[in-house]
Each structure stands twice: as C-alpha cells, then as structure tokens.
C-alpha cells in the first residue's frame, strides 16, 4: 500500500477509537486560521480529539495553533473543525501538511471551508478586511500530489478549473451581504514562509495577479480538490503586505488583528455553513 495513504488510514483507525463516527458523520470540514481559535463557541460541540492523541498525526508548533479536531453542529450541519493546522514551514513533508484534510474527507466531509490570515496587496484592500478566495497561485510550494498517484484519493492529473466552487461562493457572497460584512473577492497566493515576503516578492505576486499572500491553504485545496471535495475559502487581511505596509510585519500584529476581527469572521462562517445543506 502507498505509505502516504497508509499513514492517513492509520490516523483514521486511531481516531475511530477516540470518537464514534457511527453516531456522528461530519459533512463539512472547517479549517480555522489564525485568530479563529475560539470558533467552537459558535458550535454545538459533540466531541473533541486532540491532535497529539492521534498516532502519527502532525502536531503544529506555532504559538496560537494548539491543535484539535472539534466535532459538532453549525445549525443543522454536522461539521468537523480543525483548531490549528500544520504549515509547510514547520518542516513537515508536504504530504503531512495535507494529511488532516485527507483524514477529514475519510471521516465523511465532502465540503472543505478553508480560512486563513493573510497580507493584502490589492490596493483596494485594507487591514481588517475579508476576501473570499476565488482562485489561487502556488508560489514555490511543493505540490502535495507529487509522487505515485494515490488512486484511492483521486486521478493522476486533476482538473483545477473550479477549485473554489461557484455555488459555495454564491452562498458566502449572499451571506456577507445579509450580514452587512464587507467582502472582497480575489486570488490567494501561497508562499512557503516562515519569512514574510520581501517588497520585491510582493510586487511579483501582484504582477502575477495575486490579491493576498499567505503561508497555507493552497496545498490543502490541491489535496481536497484531488479527492473531489467542494472547496471554499475566506482570507482575513490581517495586515498590508510588505512594501505596502509602512511598518515591519510581526506575527503578534497578525494575531491581534485576527482577534479583533474574530466575531465578524465567525458570523460569516457560521451563517454561510448553515446554508450549505443546499449543496451537500
Ligand atoms: N504574508 C504572508 N503570510 C501572512 C501575512 C503576510 O503578510 N499576514 C498573515 N499571514
């Protein structure tokens, strides 16, 4: 058996010992980015499993990313939330970075809602804004599908024409309008991190069509798309990107901004997910 597939299977077998999926099958998987750590307060929680309890599961080392799966209901929708994700810059193989998304698909999730904090470079964006991801650019990050194709997950050459599903985008767009939350739309570009980008790199990303930059999300979307999951994503613009912001960037600034925006961010996610029944 493919060792990457075997590792996901083993994690699934292990988590089954800690959570009873015969009683609860998540349909939507939500990855919580920086600042959304307390999202569980919006969920009717039915169970939790700490990442460290799952044998072989990659555990994040970033402050503010302490990790666990939270199972529960958003409205009527059964969800699994990742509180904390692993990033490529932490030193994990790229297949470990996407392992959690593959595992959530194995649990039953057919929809993936990705969130993150990012730097804004579109001149119309301000720190504190939200952007719905309509497409992405992978910048120097290894593709998680490199290696022998895992047929159990999907095809060798996946189509990437509609990674972020138009029907989910429409729900999020309408929800933002109803909730009177300003929502941009645009292209997310993933760099490896852990450094913030240089001003020259930000100019390059802008020339290539990016609206925001970050250190996550794209590889997870690639793995989820491979498995045929329906994907959507919202970025929180925690800061203006390097060279646009007059100040040096810090992780603390990103976290502080995200904490301030958390109530709005939570509302946008919750009210959108409640309507996902229509696409499940
Ligand atoms: N660059 C990359 N990742 C980020 C940024 C940024 O400016 N802000 C938050 N995550």
mmCIF file of C-alpha atoms and ligand atoms in Angstrom:
data_model
loop_
_atom_site.group_PDB
_atom_site.id
_atom_site.type_symbol
_atom_site.label_atom_id
_atom_site.label_comp_id
_atom_site.label_asym_id
_atom_site.label_seq_id
_atom_site.Cartn_x
_atom_site.Cartn_y
_atom_site.Cartn_z
ATOM 1 C CA UNK A 1 0.000 0.000 0.000
ATOM 2 C CA UNK A 2 1.153 3.558 -0.698
ATOM 3 C CA UNK A 3 2.854 4.750 2.534
ATOM 4 C CA UNK A 4 1.169 8.160 2.386
ATOM 5 C CA UNK A 5 -2.252 6.530 2.089
ATOM 6 C CA UNK A 6 -1.372 4.027 4.808
ATOM 7 C CA UNK A 7 -0.485 6.843 7.189
ATOM 8 C CA UNK A 8 -3.844 8.572 6.683
ATOM 9 C CA UNK A 9 -5.646 5.246 7.134
ATOM 10 C CA UNK A 10 -3.746 4.569 10.337
ATOM 11 C CA UNK A 11 -4.712 8.009 11.696
ATOM 12 C CA UNK A 12 -8.331 7.268 10.771
ATOM 13 C CA UNK A 13 -8.249 3.897 12.531
ATOM 14 C CA UNK A 14 -6.772 5.588 15.579
ATOM 15 C CA UNK A 15 -9.246 8.489 15.740
ATOM 16 C CA UNK A 16 -12.114 5.996 15.424
ATOM 17 C CA UNK A 17 -11.046 4.618 18.804
ATOM 18 C CA UNK A 18 -11.498 8.077 20.301
ATOM 19 C CA UNK A 19 -14.633 9.269 18.523
ATOM 20 C CA UNK A 20 -17.673 7.287 17.400
ATOM 21 C CA UNK A 21 -18.334 8.138 13.743
ATOM 22 C CA UNK A 22 -21.344 5.788 13.653
ATOM 23 C CA UNK A 23 -23.144 8.385 15.825
ATOM 24 C CA UNK A 24 -21.854 11.487 14.032
ATOM 25 C CA UNK A 25 -20.505 11.913 10.498
ATOM 26 C CA UNK A 26 -19.178 15.379 9.651
ATOM 27 C CA UNK A 27 -20.325 16.693 6.262
ATOM 28 C CA UNK A 28 -18.399 19.955 6.271
ATOM 29 C CA UNK A 29 -14.753 20.369 7.311
ATOM 30 C CA UNK A 30 -13.664 23.796 8.516
ATOM 31 C CA UNK A 31 -10.007 24.773 8.877
ATOM 32 C CA UNK A 32 -9.659 27.624 11.328
ATOM 33 C CA UNK A 33 -6.909 30.109 10.601
ATOM 34 C CA UNK A 34 -5.130 32.497 12.966
ATOM 35 C CA UNK A 35 -7.487 34.217 15.379
ATOM 36 C CA UNK A 36 -10.393 31.834 14.873
ATOM 37 C CA UNK A 37 -9.256 29.558 17.671
ATOM 38 C CA UNK A 38 -12.371 30.127 19.754
ATOM 39 C CA UNK A 39 -14.731 29.320 16.886
ATOM 40 C CA UNK A 40 -16.052 26.348 18.875
ATOM 41 C CA UNK A 41 -18.146 28.825 20.864
ATOM 42 C CA UNK A 42 -20.380 29.036 17.748
ATOM 43 C CA UNK A 43 -20.739 25.245 17.511
ATOM 44 C CA UNK A 44 -22.928 22.799 19.378
ATOM 45 C CA UNK A 45 -19.954 20.613 20.272
ATOM 46 C CA UNK A 46 -20.422 16.839 20.460
ATOM 47 C CA UNK A 47 -16.787 15.804 20.839
ATOM 48 C CA UNK A 48 -13.124 16.738 20.557
ATOM 49 C CA UNK A 49 -9.929 14.851 19.799
ATOM 50 C CA UNK A 50 -6.512 16.430 20.406
ATOM 51 C CA UNK A 51 -4.036 16.007 17.552
ATOM 52 C CA UNK A 52 -1.475 14.588 19.950
ATOM 53 C CA UNK A 53 -3.905 11.751 20.756
ATOM 54 C CA UNK A 54 -3.763 10.529 17.129
ATOM 55 C CA UNK A 55 -0.764 8.346 16.385
ATOM 56 C CA UNK A 56 1.352 9.751 13.555
ATOM 57 C CA UNK A 57 -0.654 12.972 13.231
ATOM 58 C CA UNK A 58 1.458 16.099 12.564
ATOM 59 C CA UNK A 59 1.190 18.434 15.561
ATOM 60 C CA UNK A 60 1.648 22.155 14.976
ATOM 61 C CA UNK A 61 4.478 24.012 16.659
ATOM 62 C CA UNK A 62 3.244 27.590 16.027
ATOM 63 C CA UNK A 63 2.157 29.628 19.054
ATOM 64 C CA UNK A 64 -1.606 30.135 18.814
ATOM 65 C CA UNK A 65 -2.092 26.985 16.725
ATOM 66 C CA UNK A 66 -2.580 24.391 19.514
ATOM 67 C CA UNK A 67 -4.380 21.637 17.761
ATOM 68 C CA UNK A 68 -7.521 19.554 17.993
ATOM 69 C CA UNK A 69 -10.477 18.352 15.969
ATOM 70 C CA UNK A 70 -13.800 19.673 17.203
ATOM 71 C CA UNK A 71 -16.970 17.836 16.156
ATOM 72 C CA UNK A 72 -20.375 19.435 16.344
ATOM 73 C CA UNK A 73 -23.276 21.176 14.644
ATOM 74 C CA UNK A 74 -23.372 24.572 12.960
ATOM 75 C CA UNK A 75 -27.123 24.998 12.748
ATOM 76 C CA UNK A 76 -28.233 21.615 11.382
ATOM 77 C CA UNK A 77 -24.952 20.875 9.618
ATOM 78 C CA UNK A 78 -22.569 18.320 11.150
ATOM 79 C CA UNK A 79 -19.045 19.716 10.958
ATOM 80 C CA UNK A 80 -15.509 18.887 11.915
ATOM 81 C CA UNK A 81 -13.317 21.872 12.725
ATOM 82 C CA UNK A 82 -9.559 21.913 12.767
ATOM 83 C CA UNK A 83 -8.435 24.187 15.523
ATOM 84 C CA UNK A 84 -4.879 24.729 14.392
ATOM 85 C CA UNK A 85 -3.260 23.497 11.187
ATOM 86 C CA UNK A 86 0.247 22.463 10.266
ATOM 87 C CA UNK A 87 2.281 24.605 7.907
ATOM 88 C CA UNK A 88 4.951 23.541 5.447
ATOM 89 C CA UNK A 89 7.457 25.933 7.053
ATOM 90 C CA UNK A 90 7.325 23.904 10.260
ATOM 91 C CA UNK A 91 9.401 21.280 8.484
ATOM 92 C CA UNK A 92 6.844 18.577 7.797
ATOM 93 C CA UNK A 93 6.792 16.761 4.472
ATOM 94 C CA UNK A 94 4.110 18.310 2.279
ATOM 95 C CA UNK A 95 2.116 15.041 2.454
ATOM 96 C CA UNK A 96 1.874 15.521 6.240
ATOM 97 C CA UNK A 97 0.692 19.107 5.760
ATOM 98 C CA UNK A 98 -2.320 17.843 3.783
ATOM 99 C CA UNK A 99 -2.875 14.699 5.879
ATOM 100 C CA UNK A 100 -5.518 16.375 8.081
ATOM 101 C CA UNK A 101 -7.621 17.364 5.053
ATOM 102 C CA UNK A 102 -7.435 13.813 3.695
ATOM 103 C CA UNK A 103 -8.358 12.484 7.114
ATOM 104 C CA UNK A 104 -11.416 14.760 7.351
ATOM 105 C CA UNK A 105 -12.553 13.520 3.942
ATOM 106 C CA UNK A 106 -12.204 9.959 5.238
ATOM 107 C CA UNK A 107 -14.348 10.937 8.224
ATOM 108 C CA UNK A 108 -17.091 11.858 5.755
ATOM 109 C CA UNK A 109 -16.617 15.557 4.971
ATOM 110 C CA UNK A 110 -17.497 16.434 1.367
ATOM 111 C CA UNK A 111 -17.114 20.204 1.717
ATOM 112 C CA UNK A 112 -13.955 21.988 2.856
ATOM 113 C CA UNK A 113 -14.113 25.534 4.212
ATOM 114 C CA UNK A 114 -10.595 26.985 4.394
ATOM 115 C CA UNK A 115 -9.796 30.112 6.383
ATOM 116 C CA UNK A 116 -6.567 31.967 6.974
ATOM 117 C CA UNK A 117 -4.931 35.246 7.867
ATOM 118 C CA UNK A 118 -3.057 36.900 5.010
ATOM 119 C CA UNK A 119 -1.265 40.010 3.842
ATOM 120 C CA UNK A 120 -3.177 42.220 1.420
ATOM 121 C CA UNK A 121 -1.536 43.669 -1.661
ATOM 122 C CA UNK A 122 -4.522 44.659 -3.770
ATOM 123 C CA UNK A 123 -4.521 48.466 -3.354
ATOM 124 C CA UNK A 124 -8.250 48.406 -2.580
ATOM 125 C CA UNK A 125 -7.767 46.168 0.452
ATOM 126 C CA UNK A 126 -7.306 47.452 3.987
ATOM 127 C CA UNK A 127 -6.093 45.641 7.100
ATOM 128 C CA UNK A 128 -9.167 44.172 8.788
ATOM 129 C CA UNK A 129 -10.959 43.305 5.522
ATOM 130 C CA UNK A 130 -12.150 39.871 4.403
ATOM 131 C CA UNK A 131 -11.622 38.299 1.000
ATOM 132 C CA UNK A 132 -13.425 35.309 -0.441
ATOM 133 C CA UNK A 133 -10.928 33.171 -2.358
ATOM 134 C CA UNK A 134 -11.955 32.697 -5.990
ATOM 135 C CA UNK A 135 -8.705 31.081 -7.154
ATOM 136 C CA UNK A 136 -5.128 30.576 -6.047
ATOM 137 C CA UNK A 137 -1.483 30.661 -7.068
ATOM 138 C CA UNK A 138 1.091 28.285 -5.635
ATOM 139 C CA UNK A 139 4.433 30.075 -5.265
ATOM 140 C CA UNK A 140 7.427 27.776 -4.793
ATOM 141 C CA UNK A 141 5.467 25.395 -2.549
ATOM 142 C CA UNK A 142 5.810 21.700 -3.437
ATOM 143 C CA UNK A 143 2.688 20.141 -4.893
ATOM 144 C CA UNK A 144 1.276 17.635 -2.377
ATOM 145 C CA UNK A 145 0.282 15.246 -5.189
ATOM 146 C CA UNK A 146 3.879 14.722 -6.343
ATOM 147 C CA UNK A 147 4.834 11.060 -6.090
ATOM 148 C CA UNK A 148 2.992 7.901 -7.020
ATOM 149 C CA UNK A 149 -0.669 8.822 -7.509
ATOM 150 C CA UNK A 150 -2.920 7.602 -4.729
ATOM 151 C CA UNK A 151 -5.831 6.220 -6.737
ATOM 152 C CA UNK A 152 -7.952 5.856 -3.596
ATOM 153 C CA UNK A 153 -7.947 9.655 -3.368
ATOM 154 C CA UNK A 154 -8.235 10.674 -6.999
ATOM 155 C CA UNK A 155 -6.905 10.859 -10.503
ATOM 156 C CA UNK A 156 -3.287 11.479 -11.602
ATOM 157 C CA UNK A 157 -3.970 14.769 -13.403
ATOM 158 C CA UNK A 158 -6.767 16.593 -11.578
ATOM 159 C CA UNK A 159 -8.599 19.459 -13.244
ATOM 160 C CA UNK A 160 -8.178 22.732 -11.328
ATOM 161 C CA UNK A 161 -10.610 24.931 -13.285
ATOM 162 C CA UNK A 162 -13.074 25.372 -10.399
ATOM 163 C CA UNK A 163 -11.213 24.592 -7.190
ATOM 164 C CA UNK A 164 -13.323 27.116 -5.232
ATOM 165 C CA UNK A 165 -16.879 26.115 -6.096
ATOM 166 C CA UNK A 166 -19.106 28.797 -7.611
ATOM 167 C CA UNK A 167 -22.185 27.517 -5.736
ATOM 168 C CA UNK A 168 -20.410 27.877 -2.376
ATOM 169 C CA UNK A 169 -19.064 31.294 -3.385
ATOM 170 C CA UNK A 170 -22.598 32.412 -4.129
ATOM 171 C CA UNK A 171 -23.800 31.369 -0.666
ATOM 172 C CA UNK A 172 -20.899 33.197 1.015
ATOM 173 C CA UNK A 173 -21.429 36.298 -1.142
ATOM 174 C CA UNK A 174 -25.131 36.441 -0.234
ATOM 175 C CA UNK A 175 -24.407 35.804 3.438
ATOM 176 C CA UNK A 176 -21.871 38.646 3.614
ATOM 177 C CA UNK A 177 -24.453 40.946 2.069
ATOM 178 C CA UNK A 178 -27.164 39.883 4.533
ATOM 179 C CA UNK A 179 -24.801 40.280 7.469
ATOM 180 C CA UNK A 180 -23.519 43.621 6.112
ATOM 181 C CA UNK A 181 -19.930 42.362 6.153
ATOM 182 C CA UNK A 182 -17.639 43.879 3.531
ATOM 183 C CA UNK A 183 -16.262 41.014 1.458
ATOM 184 C CA UNK A 184 -13.689 41.327 -1.315
ATOM 185 C CA UNK A 185 -13.096 38.550 -3.811
ATOM 186 C CA UNK A 186 -9.744 37.567 -5.198
ATOM 187 C CA UNK A 187 -6.692 35.407 -5.629
ATOM 188 C CA UNK A 188 -4.751 33.903 -2.731
ATOM 189 C CA UNK A 189 -1.077 33.198 -3.277
ATOM 190 C CA UNK A 190 0.760 30.755 -1.004
ATOM 191 C CA UNK A 191 4.460 31.278 -0.305
ATOM 192 C CA UNK A 192 6.323 28.791 1.878
ATOM 193 C CA UNK A 193 7.054 31.178 4.757
ATOM 194 C CA UNK A 194 8.150 31.338 7.514
ATOM 195 C CA UNK A 195 9.557 34.711 6.466
ATOM 196 C CA UNK A 196 7.111 37.366 5.461
ATOM 197 C CA UNK A 197 7.693 38.294 1.827
ATOM 198 C CA UNK A 198 10.059 40.982 0.609
ATOM 199 C CA UNK A 199 8.592 44.066 -1.093
ATOM 200 C CA UNK A 200 10.010 42.755 -4.406
ATOM 201 C CA UNK A 201 8.240 39.424 -3.930
ATOM 202 C CA UNK A 202 5.012 41.246 -3.192
ATOM 203 C CA UNK A 203 5.398 43.269 -6.406
ATOM 204 C CA UNK A 204 5.975 39.993 -8.266
ATOM 205 C CA UNK A 205 2.873 38.414 -6.724
ATOM 206 C CA UNK A 206 0.832 41.471 -7.692
ATOM 207 C CA UNK A 207 2.132 41.366 -11.260
ATOM 208 C CA UNK A 208 1.118 37.707 -11.439
ATOM 209 C CA UNK A 209 -2.416 38.503 -10.351
ATOM 210 C CA UNK A 210 -2.441 37.830 -6.598
ATOM 211 C CA UNK A 211 -4.577 39.925 -4.261
ATOM 212 C CA UNK A 212 -3.331 38.475 -0.977
ATOM 213 C CA UNK A 213 -0.412 36.347 0.211
ATOM 214 C CA UNK A 214 -0.133 33.779 2.970
ATOM 215 C CA UNK A 215 1.574 30.596 4.097
ATOM 216 C CA UNK A 216 -1.205 27.986 3.929
ATOM 217 C CA UNK A 217 -4.424 26.981 2.148
ATOM 218 C CA UNK A 218 -3.261 26.289 -1.432
ATOM 219 C CA UNK A 219 -1.729 22.888 -0.720
ATOM 220 C CA UNK A 220 -4.783 21.898 1.318
ATOM 221 C CA UNK A 221 -7.061 22.965 -1.537
ATOM 222 C CA UNK A 222 -4.979 20.925 -4.018
ATOM 223 C CA UNK A 223 -5.299 17.763 -1.898
ATOM 224 C CA UNK A 224 -9.023 18.321 -1.295
ATOM 225 C CA UNK A 225 -9.702 19.008 -4.970
ATOM 226 C CA UNK A 226 -7.882 15.768 -5.824
ATOM 227 C CA UNK A 227 -10.420 13.938 -3.646
ATOM 228 C CA UNK A 228 -13.359 15.726 -5.268
ATOM 229 C CA UNK A 229 -14.216 17.820 -2.216
ATOM 230 C CA UNK A 230 -16.189 21.022 -2.728
ATOM 231 C CA UNK A 231 -13.951 23.830 -1.518
ATOM 232 C CA UNK A 232 -14.460 27.409 -0.425
ATOM 233 C CA UNK A 233 -12.234 29.815 1.449
ATOM 234 C CA UNK A 234 -12.148 33.144 3.205
ATOM 235 C CA UNK A 235 -8.999 35.100 3.965
ATOM 236 C CA UNK A 236 -8.756 37.653 6.701
ATOM 237 C CA UNK A 237 -6.468 40.526 5.681
ATOM 238 C CA UNK A 238 -4.604 40.909 8.950
ATOM 239 C CA UNK A 239 -2.077 43.361 7.515
ATOM 240 C CA UNK A 240 -0.994 45.078 4.350
ATOM 241 C CA UNK A 241 1.804 43.106 2.702
ATOM 242 C CA UNK A 242 5.499 44.075 2.866
ATOM 243 C CA UNK A 243 6.367 47.260 0.995
ATOM 244 C CA UNK A 244 2.723 48.354 1.116
ATOM 245 C CA UNK A 245 2.596 48.495 4.893
ATOM 246 C CA UNK A 246 4.917 51.228 6.231
ATOM 247 C CA UNK A 247 5.698 49.044 9.275
ATOM 248 C CA UNK A 248 7.702 45.829 9.712
ATOM 249 C CA UNK A 249 5.402 42.783 9.955
ATOM 250 C CA UNK A 250 5.078 40.679 13.085
ATOM 251 C CA UNK A 251 3.181 37.526 13.990
ATOM 252 C CA UNK A 252 1.793 39.341 17.029
ATOM 253 C CA UNK A 253 0.273 42.002 14.769
ATOM 254 C CA UNK A 254 -1.363 39.269 12.683
ATOM 255 C CA UNK A 255 -2.822 37.564 15.760
ATOM 256 C CA UNK A 256 -4.005 40.797 17.358
ATOM 257 C CA UNK A 257 -5.803 41.903 14.192
ATOM 258 C CA UNK A 258 -7.370 38.467 13.810
ATOM 259 C CA UNK A 259 -8.623 38.511 17.396
ATOM 260 C CA UNK A 260 -10.337 41.844 16.794
ATOM 261 C CA UNK A 261 -11.988 40.575 13.593
ATOM 262 C CA UNK A 262 -12.966 37.194 15.088
ATOM 263 C CA UNK A 263 -16.638 37.967 15.887
ATOM 264 C CA UNK A 264 -17.362 39.081 12.292
ATOM 265 C CA UNK A 265 -15.325 36.241 10.837
ATOM 266 C CA UNK A 266 -17.218 33.706 12.950
ATOM 267 C CA UNK A 267 -20.556 35.157 11.930
ATOM 268 C CA UNK A 268 -19.679 34.996 8.237
ATOM 269 C CA UNK A 269 -18.582 31.367 8.501
ATOM 270 C CA UNK A 270 -21.469 30.232 10.699
ATOM 271 C CA UNK A 271 -24.222 31.885 8.677
ATOM 272 C CA UNK A 272 -22.704 30.573 5.430
ATOM 273 C CA UNK A 273 -22.264 26.990 6.677
ATOM 274 C CA UNK A 274 -25.863 26.913 7.918
ATOM 275 C CA UNK A 275 -26.910 27.269 4.260
ATOM 276 C CA UNK A 276 -24.572 24.589 2.917
ATOM 277 C CA UNK A 277 -27.332 21.997 3.266
ATOM 278 C CA UNK A 278 -28.407 23.095 -0.209
ATOM 279 C CA UNK A 279 -25.145 21.853 -1.783
ATOM 280 C CA UNK A 280 -24.479 18.723 0.279
HETATM 281 N N1 LIG B 1 2.423 37.381 4.399
HETATM 282 C C1 LIG B 1 2.334 36.038 4.499
HETATM 283 N N2 LIG B 1 1.536 35.450 5.360
HETATM 284 C C2 LIG B 1 0.785 36.224 6.161
HETATM 285 C C3 LIG B 1 0.826 37.616 6.103
HETATM 286 C C4 LIG B 1 1.706 38.230 5.169
HETATM 287 O O1 LIG B 1 1.802 39.464 5.050
HETATM 288 N N3 LIG B 1 -0.053 38.081 7.029
HETATM 289 C C5 LIG B 1 -0.610 36.997 7.613
HETATM 290 N N4 LIG B 1 -0.112 35.861 7.085
#
